[in-house]
PDB file of C-alpha atoms in Angstrom:
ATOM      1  CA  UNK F  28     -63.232   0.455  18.192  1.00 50.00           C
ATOM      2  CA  UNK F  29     -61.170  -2.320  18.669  1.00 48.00           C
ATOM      3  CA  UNK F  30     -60.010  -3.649  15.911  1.00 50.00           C
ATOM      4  CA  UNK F  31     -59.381   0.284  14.856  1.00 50.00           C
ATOM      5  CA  UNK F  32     -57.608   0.631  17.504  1.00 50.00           C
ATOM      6  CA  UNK F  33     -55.253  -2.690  16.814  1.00 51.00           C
ATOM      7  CA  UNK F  34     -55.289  -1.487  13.369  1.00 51.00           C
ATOM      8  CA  UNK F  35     -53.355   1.350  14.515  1.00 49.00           C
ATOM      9  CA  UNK F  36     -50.914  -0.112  16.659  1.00 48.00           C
ATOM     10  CA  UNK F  37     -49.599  -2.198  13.722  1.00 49.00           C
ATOM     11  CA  UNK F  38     -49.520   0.154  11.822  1.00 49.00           C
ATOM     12  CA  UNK F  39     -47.157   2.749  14.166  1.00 50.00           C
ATOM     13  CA  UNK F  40     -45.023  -0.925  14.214  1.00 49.00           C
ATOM     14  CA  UNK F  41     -44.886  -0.847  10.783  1.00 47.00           C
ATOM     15  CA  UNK F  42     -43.829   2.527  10.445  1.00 51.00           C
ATOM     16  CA  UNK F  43     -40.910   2.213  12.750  1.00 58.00           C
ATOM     17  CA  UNK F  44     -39.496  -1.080  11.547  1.00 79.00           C
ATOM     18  CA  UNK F  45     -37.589   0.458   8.345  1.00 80.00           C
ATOM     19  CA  UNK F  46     -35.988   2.895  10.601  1.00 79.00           C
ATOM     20  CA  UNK F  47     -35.380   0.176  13.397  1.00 80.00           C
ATOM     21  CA  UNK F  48     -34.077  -1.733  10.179  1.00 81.00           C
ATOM     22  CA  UNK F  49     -31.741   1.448   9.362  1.00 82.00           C
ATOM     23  CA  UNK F  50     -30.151   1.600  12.477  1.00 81.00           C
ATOM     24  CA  UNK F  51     -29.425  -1.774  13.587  1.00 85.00           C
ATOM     25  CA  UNK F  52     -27.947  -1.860   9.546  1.00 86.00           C
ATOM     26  CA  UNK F  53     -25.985   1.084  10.461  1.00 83.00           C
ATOM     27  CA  UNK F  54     -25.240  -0.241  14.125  1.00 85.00           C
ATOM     28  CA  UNK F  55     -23.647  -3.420  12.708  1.00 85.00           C
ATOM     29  CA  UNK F  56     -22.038  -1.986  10.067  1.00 89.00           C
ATOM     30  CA  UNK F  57     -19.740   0.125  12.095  1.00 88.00           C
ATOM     31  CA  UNK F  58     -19.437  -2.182  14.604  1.00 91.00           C
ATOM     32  CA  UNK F  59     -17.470  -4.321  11.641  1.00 93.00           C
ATOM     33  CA  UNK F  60     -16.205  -1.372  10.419  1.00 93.00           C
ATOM     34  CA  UNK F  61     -14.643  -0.565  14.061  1.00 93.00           C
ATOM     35  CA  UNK F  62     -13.408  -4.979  14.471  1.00 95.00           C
ATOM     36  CA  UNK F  63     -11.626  -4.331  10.893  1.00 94.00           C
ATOM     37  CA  UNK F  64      -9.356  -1.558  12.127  1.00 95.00           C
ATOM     38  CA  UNK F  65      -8.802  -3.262  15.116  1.00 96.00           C
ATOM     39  CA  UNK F  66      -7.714  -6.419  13.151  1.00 96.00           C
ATOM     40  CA  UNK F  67      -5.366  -4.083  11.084  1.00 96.00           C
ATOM     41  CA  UNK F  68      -3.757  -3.002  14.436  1.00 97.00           C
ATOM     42  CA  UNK F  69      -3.346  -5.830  15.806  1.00 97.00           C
ATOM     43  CA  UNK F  70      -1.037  -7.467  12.619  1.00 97.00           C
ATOM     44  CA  UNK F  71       0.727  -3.499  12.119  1.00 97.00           C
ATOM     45  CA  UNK F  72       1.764  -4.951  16.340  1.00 97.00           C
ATOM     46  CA  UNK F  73       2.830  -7.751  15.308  1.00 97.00           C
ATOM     47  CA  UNK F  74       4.619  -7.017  12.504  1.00 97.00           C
ATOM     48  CA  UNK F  75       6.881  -4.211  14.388  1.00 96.00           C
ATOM     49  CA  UNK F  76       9.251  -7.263  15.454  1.00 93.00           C
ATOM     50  CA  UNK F  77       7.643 -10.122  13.429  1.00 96.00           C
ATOM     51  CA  UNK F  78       8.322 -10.173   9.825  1.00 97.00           C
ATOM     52  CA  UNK F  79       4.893 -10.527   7.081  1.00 95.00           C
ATOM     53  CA  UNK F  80       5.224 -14.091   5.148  1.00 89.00           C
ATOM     54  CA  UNK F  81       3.208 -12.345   2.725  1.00 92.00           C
ATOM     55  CA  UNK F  82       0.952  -9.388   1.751  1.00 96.00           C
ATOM     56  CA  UNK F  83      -2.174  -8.944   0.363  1.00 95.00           C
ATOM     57  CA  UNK F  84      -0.535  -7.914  -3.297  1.00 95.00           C
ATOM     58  CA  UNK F  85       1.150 -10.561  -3.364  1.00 96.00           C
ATOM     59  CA  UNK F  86      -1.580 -12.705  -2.836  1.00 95.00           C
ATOM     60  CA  UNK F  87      -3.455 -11.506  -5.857  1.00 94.00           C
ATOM     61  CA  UNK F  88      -0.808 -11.258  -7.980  1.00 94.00           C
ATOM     62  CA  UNK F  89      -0.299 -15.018  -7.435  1.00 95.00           C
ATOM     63  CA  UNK F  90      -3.999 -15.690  -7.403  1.00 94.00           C
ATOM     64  CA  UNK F  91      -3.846 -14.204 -11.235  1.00 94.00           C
ATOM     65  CA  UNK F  92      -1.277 -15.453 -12.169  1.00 94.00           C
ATOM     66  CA  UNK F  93      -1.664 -19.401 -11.167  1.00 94.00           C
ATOM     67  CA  UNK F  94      -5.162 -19.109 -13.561  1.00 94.00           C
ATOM     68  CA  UNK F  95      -2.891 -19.477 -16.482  1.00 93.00           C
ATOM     69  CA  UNK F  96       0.032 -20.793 -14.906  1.00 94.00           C
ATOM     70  CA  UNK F  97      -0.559 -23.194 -12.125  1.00 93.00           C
ATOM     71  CA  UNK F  98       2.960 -23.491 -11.199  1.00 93.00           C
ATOM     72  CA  UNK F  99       3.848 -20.019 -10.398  1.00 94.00           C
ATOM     73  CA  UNK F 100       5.746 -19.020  -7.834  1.00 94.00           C
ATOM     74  CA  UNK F 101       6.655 -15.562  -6.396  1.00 96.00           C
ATOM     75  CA  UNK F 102      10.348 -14.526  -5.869  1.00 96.00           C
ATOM     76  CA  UNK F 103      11.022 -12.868  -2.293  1.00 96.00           C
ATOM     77  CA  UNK F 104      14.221 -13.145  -0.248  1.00 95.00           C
ATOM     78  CA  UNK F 105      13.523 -11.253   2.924  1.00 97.00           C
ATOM     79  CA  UNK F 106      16.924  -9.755   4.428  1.00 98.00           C
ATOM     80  CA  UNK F 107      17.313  -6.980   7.184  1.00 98.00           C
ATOM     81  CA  UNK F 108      17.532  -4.061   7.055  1.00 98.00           C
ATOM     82  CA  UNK F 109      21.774  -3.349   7.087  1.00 97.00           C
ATOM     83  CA  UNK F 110      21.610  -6.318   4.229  1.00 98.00           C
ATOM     84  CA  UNK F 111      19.774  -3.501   2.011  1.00 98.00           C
ATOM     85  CA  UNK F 112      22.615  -1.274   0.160  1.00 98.00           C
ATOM     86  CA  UNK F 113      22.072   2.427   0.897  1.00 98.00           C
ATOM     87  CA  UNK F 114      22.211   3.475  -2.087  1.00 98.00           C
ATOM     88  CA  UNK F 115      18.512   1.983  -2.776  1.00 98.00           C
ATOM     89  CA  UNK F 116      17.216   3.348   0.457  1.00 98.00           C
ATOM     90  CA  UNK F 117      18.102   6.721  -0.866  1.00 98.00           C
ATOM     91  CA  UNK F 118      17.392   6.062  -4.172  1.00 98.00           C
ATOM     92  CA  UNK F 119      13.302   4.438  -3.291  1.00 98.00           C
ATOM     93  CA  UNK F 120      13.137   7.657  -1.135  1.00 97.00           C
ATOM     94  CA  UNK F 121      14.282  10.077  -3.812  1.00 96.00           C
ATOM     95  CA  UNK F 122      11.885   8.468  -6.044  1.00 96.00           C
ATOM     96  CA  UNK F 123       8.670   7.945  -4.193  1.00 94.00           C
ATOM     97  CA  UNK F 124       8.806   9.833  -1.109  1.00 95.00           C
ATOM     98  CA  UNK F 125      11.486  12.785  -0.621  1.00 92.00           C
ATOM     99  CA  UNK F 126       9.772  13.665   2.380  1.00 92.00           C
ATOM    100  CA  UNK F 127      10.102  10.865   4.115  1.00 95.00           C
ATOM    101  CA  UNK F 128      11.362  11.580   7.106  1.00 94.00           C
ATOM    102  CA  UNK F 129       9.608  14.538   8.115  1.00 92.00           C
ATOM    103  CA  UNK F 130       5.928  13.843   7.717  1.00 90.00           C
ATOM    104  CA  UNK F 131       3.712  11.287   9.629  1.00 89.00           C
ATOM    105  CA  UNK F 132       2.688   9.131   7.160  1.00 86.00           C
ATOM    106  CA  UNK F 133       0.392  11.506   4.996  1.00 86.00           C
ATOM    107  CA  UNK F 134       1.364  14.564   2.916  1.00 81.00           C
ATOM    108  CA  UNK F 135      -2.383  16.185   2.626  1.00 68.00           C
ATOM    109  CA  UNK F 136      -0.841  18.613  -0.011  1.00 66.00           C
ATOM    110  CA  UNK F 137       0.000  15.932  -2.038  1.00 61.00           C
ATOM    111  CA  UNK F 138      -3.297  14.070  -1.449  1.00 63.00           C
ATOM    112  CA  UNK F 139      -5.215  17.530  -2.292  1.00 63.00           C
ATOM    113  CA  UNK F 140      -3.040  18.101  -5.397  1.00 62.00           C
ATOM    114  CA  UNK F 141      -4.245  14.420  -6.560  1.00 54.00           C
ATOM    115  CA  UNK F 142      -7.910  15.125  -5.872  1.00 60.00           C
ATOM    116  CA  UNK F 143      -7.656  18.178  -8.275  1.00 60.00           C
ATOM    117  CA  UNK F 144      -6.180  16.430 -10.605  1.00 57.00           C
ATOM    118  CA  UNK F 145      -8.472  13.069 -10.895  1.00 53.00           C
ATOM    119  CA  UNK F 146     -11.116  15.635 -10.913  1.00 51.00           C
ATOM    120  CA  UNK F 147      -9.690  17.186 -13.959  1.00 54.00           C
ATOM    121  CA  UNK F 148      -9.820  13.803 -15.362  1.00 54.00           C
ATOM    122  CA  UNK F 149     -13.048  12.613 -13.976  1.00 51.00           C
ATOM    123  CA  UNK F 150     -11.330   9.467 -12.645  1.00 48.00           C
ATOM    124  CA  UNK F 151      -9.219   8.574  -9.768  1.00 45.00           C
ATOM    125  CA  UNK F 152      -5.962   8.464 -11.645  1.00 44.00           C
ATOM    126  CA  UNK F 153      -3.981  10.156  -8.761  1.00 48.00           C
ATOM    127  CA  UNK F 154      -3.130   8.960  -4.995  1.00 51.00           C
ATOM    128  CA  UNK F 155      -0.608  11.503  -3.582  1.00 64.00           C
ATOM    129  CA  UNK F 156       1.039   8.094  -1.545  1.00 89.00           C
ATOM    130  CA  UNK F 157       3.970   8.385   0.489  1.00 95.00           C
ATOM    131  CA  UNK F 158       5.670   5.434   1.550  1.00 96.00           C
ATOM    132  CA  UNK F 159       3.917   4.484   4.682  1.00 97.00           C
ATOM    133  CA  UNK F 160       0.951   4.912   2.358  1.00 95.00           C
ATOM    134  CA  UNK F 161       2.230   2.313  -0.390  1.00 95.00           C
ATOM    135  CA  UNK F 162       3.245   0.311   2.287  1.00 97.00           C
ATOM    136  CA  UNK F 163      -0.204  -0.092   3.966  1.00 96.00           C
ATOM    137  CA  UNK F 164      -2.090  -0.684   0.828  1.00 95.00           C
ATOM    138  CA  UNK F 165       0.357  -3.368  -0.470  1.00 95.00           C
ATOM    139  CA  UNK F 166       0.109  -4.899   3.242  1.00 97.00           C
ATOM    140  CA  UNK F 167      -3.358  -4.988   3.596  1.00 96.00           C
ATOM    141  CA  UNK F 168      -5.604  -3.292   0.340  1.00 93.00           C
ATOM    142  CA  UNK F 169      -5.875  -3.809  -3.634  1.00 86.00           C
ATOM    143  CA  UNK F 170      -4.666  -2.100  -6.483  1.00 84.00           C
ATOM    144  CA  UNK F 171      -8.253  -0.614  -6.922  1.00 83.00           C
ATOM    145  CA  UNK F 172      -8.530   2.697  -7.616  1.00 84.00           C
ATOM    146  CA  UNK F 173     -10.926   5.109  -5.356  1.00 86.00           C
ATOM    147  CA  UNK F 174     -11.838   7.258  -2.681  1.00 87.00           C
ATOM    148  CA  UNK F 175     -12.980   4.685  -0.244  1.00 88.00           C
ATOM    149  CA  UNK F 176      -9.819   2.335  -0.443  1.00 89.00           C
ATOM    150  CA  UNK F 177      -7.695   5.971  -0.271  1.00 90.00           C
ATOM    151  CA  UNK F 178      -9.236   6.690   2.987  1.00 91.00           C
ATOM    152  CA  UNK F 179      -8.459   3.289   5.150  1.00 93.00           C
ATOM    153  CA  UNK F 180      -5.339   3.558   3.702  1.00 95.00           C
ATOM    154  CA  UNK F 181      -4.592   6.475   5.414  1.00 94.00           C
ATOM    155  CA  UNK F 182      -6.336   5.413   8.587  1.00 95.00           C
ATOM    156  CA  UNK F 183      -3.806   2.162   7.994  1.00 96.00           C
ATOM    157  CA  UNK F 184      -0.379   4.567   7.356  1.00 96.00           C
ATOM    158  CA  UNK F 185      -1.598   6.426  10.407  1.00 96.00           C
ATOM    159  CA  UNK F 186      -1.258   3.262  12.370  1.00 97.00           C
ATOM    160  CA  UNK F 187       2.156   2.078  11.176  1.00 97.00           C
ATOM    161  CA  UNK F 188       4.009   5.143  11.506  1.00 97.00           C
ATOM    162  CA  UNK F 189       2.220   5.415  15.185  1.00 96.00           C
ATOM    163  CA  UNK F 190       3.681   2.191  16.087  1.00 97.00           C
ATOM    164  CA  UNK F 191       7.077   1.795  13.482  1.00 97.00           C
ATOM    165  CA  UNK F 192       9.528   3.953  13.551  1.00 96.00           C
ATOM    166  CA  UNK F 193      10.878   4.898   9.930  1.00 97.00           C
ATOM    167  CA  UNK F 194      13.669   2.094   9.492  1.00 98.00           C
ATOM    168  CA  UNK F 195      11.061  -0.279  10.532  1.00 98.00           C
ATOM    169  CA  UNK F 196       8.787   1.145   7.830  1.00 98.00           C
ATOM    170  CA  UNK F 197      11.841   1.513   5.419  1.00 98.00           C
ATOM    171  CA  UNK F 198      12.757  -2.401   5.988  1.00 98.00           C
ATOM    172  CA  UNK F 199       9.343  -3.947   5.357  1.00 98.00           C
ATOM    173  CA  UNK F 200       8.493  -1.408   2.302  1.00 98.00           C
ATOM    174  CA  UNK F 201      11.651  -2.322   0.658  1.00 98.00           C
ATOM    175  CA  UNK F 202      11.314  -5.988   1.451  1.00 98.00           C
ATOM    176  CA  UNK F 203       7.486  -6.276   0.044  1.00 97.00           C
ATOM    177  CA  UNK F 204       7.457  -3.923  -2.722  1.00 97.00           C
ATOM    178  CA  UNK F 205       7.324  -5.613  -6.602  1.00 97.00           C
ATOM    179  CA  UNK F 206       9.663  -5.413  -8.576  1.00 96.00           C
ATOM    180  CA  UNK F 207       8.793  -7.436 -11.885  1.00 94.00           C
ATOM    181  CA  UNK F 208       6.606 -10.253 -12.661  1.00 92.00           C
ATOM    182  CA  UNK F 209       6.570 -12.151  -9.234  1.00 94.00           C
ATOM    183  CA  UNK F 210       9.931 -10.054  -8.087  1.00 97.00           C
ATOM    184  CA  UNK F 211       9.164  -8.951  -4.504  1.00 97.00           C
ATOM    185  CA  UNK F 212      11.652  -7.056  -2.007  1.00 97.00           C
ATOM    186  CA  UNK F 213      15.303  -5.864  -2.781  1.00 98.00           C
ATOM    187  CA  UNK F 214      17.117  -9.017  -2.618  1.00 98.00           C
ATOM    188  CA  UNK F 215      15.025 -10.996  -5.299  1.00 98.00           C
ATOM    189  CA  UNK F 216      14.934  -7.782  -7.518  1.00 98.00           C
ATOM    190  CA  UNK F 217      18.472  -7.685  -6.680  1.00 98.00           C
ATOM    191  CA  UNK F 218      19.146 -10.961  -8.004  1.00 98.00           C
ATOM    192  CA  UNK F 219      16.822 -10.414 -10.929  1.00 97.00           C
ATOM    193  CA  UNK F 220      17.792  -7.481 -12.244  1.00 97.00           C
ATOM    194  CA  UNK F 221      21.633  -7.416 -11.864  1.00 97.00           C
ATOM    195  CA  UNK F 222      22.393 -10.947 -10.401  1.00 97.00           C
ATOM    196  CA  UNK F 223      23.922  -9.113  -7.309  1.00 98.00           C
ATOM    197  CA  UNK F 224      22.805  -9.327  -3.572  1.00 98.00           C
ATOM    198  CA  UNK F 225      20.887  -6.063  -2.206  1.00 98.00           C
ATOM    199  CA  UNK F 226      23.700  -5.085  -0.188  1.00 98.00           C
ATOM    200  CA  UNK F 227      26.048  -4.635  -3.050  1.00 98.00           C
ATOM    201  CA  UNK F 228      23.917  -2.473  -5.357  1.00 98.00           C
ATOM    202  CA  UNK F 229      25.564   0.024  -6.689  1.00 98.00           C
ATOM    203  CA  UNK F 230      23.790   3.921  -7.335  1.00 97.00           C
ATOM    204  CA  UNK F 231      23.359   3.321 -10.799  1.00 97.00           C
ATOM    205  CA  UNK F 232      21.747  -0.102 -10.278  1.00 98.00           C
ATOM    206  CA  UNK F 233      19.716   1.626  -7.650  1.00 98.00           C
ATOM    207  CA  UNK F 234      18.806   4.308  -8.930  1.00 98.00           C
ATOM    208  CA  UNK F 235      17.405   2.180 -12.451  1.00 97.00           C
ATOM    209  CA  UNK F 236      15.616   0.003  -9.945  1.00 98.00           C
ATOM    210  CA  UNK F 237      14.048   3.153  -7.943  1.00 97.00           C
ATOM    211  CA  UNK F 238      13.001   4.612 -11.282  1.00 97.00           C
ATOM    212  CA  UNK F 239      11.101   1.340 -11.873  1.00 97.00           C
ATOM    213  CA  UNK F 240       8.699   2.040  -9.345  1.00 94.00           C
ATOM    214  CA  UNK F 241       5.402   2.221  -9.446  1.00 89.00           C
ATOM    215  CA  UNK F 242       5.278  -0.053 -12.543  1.00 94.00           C
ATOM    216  CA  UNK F 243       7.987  -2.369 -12.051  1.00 95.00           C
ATOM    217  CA  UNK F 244       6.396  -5.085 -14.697  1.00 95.00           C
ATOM    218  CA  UNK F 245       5.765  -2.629 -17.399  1.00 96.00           C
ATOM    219  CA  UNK F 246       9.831  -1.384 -16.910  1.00 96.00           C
ATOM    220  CA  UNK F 247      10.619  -5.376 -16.305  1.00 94.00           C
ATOM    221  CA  UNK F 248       9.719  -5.965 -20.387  1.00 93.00           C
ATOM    222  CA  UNK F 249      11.065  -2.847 -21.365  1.00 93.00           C
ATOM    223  CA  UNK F 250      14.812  -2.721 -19.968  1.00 90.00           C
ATOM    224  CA  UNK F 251      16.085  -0.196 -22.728  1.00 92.00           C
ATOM    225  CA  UNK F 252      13.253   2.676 -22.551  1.00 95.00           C
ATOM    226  CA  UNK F 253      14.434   6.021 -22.775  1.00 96.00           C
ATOM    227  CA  UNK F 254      12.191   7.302 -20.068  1.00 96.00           C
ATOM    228  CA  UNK F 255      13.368   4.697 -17.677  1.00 97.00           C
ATOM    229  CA  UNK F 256      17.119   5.688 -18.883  1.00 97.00           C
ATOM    230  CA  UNK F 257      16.593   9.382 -18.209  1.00 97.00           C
ATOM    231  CA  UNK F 258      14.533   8.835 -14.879  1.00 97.00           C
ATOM    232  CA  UNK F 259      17.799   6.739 -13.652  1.00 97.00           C
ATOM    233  CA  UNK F 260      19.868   9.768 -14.290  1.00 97.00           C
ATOM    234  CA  UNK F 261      17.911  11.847 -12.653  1.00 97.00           C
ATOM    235  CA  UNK F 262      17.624  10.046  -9.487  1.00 97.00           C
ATOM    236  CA  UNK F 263      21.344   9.735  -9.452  1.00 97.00           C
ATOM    237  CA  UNK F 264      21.582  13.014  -9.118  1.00 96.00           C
ATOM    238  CA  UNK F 265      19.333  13.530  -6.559  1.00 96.00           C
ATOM    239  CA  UNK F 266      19.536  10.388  -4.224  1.00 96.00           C
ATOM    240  CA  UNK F 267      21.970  11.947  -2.291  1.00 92.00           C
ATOM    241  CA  UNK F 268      20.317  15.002  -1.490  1.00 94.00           C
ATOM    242  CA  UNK F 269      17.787  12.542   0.701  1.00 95.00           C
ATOM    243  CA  UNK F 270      18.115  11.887   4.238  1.00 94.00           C
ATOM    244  CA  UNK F 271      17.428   8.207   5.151  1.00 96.00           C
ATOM    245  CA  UNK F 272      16.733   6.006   8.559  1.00 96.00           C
ATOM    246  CA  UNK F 273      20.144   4.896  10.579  1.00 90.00           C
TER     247      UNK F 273
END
């Protein structure tokens, strides 16, 4: 009767140790999940009067490019905000984000337009970004496309534009954002592209560097496309319609 009864006992342990298993799995899991957001806070604090040496797009971008070209070095130039010409803060936000100024970070009619579409095209091919959004995943994320990275970068956007206001956001998007092979920020695109500081860019030379985005190295090879010509055009005409941070 024993030995039955022992028998029994480890076999009730047994029985309980994969879901003991599950939730100390699950326990820890969140827990890291929970220290990762607070890590992502605590540098969004910083950075609201400290300025970001680097992000984590530009970190892979070098990383790729130094395994065929050691030497490598990225071009940045970081320069306040009044050192940015206004006619490429209206321009970016004519381009990428008209609605800048009046949401909180997220646009969920934009993200629920994207979802339809990707699922259309049985791919994530769509984000529905704003700028805060863009901002957070070239701060912190990859370039990898899916649901999982979408969602802490909206968690991430939600933090910034709780603790930035918008020309805080405006300044560090425009100062981290690529702008050709190794180009980062408006002055070194400003350089690149024209020769000319940010400050003195003019609304065509904005407007051609607005319509670069999001693929600023595909546009950075092909200087003459039509497309690129006729986007420029259009956000000439438009730039002005935008309302922008003082």
């Amino acid at each position: 009767m024993a030995h039955k009864k022992n028998s029994t006992v480890r076999k009730r342990k047994f029985s309980l140790n994969p879901l003991v298993w599950l939730w100390r799995i699950f326990f820890w899991g969140f827990c890291a999940i929970v220290l990762l957001q607070l890590w992502f806070l605590a540098q969004i604090a910083v950075w609201t009067h400290v300025n970001p040496s680097n992000t984590s797009f530009m970190q892979t971008r070098l990383n790729e490019v130094r395994k065929t070209d050691p030497g490598f070095q990225l071009k940045q130039d970081w320069v306040p905000y009044d050192k940015i010409s206004l006619n490429l803060k209206r321009a970016v936000i004519a381009a990428e984000d008209s609605g800048f100024m009046q949401h909180k970070g997220v646009e969920m009619a934009a993200i629920e337009l994207a979802i339809k579409r990707n699922a259309r095209r049985g791919r994530v091919t769509h984000g529905g970004s704003t700028i805060t959004q863009q901002l957070a995943k070239n701060l912190f994320l990859t370039g990898k496309r899916s649901y999982i990275r979408k969602g802490q970068e909206l968690v991430i956007a939600l933090m910034i534009e709780a603790l930035w206001d918008k020309r805080r956001i405006l300044e560090v998007y425009l100062n981290v954002v690529e702008w050709g092979n190794g180009v980062y920020g408006a002055q070194a695109a400003a350089k690149h592209h024209f020769g000319v500081n940010a400050v003195q860019l003019s609304s065509y030379q904005a407007a051609r560097m607005a319509g670069m985005l999001p693929a600023p190295r595909y546009f950075d090879q092909r200087k003459n496309s039509p497309f690129l010509a006729r986007k420029t055009g259009t956000l000439q005409r438009r730039m002005y319609q935008v309302t922008v941070p003082k």
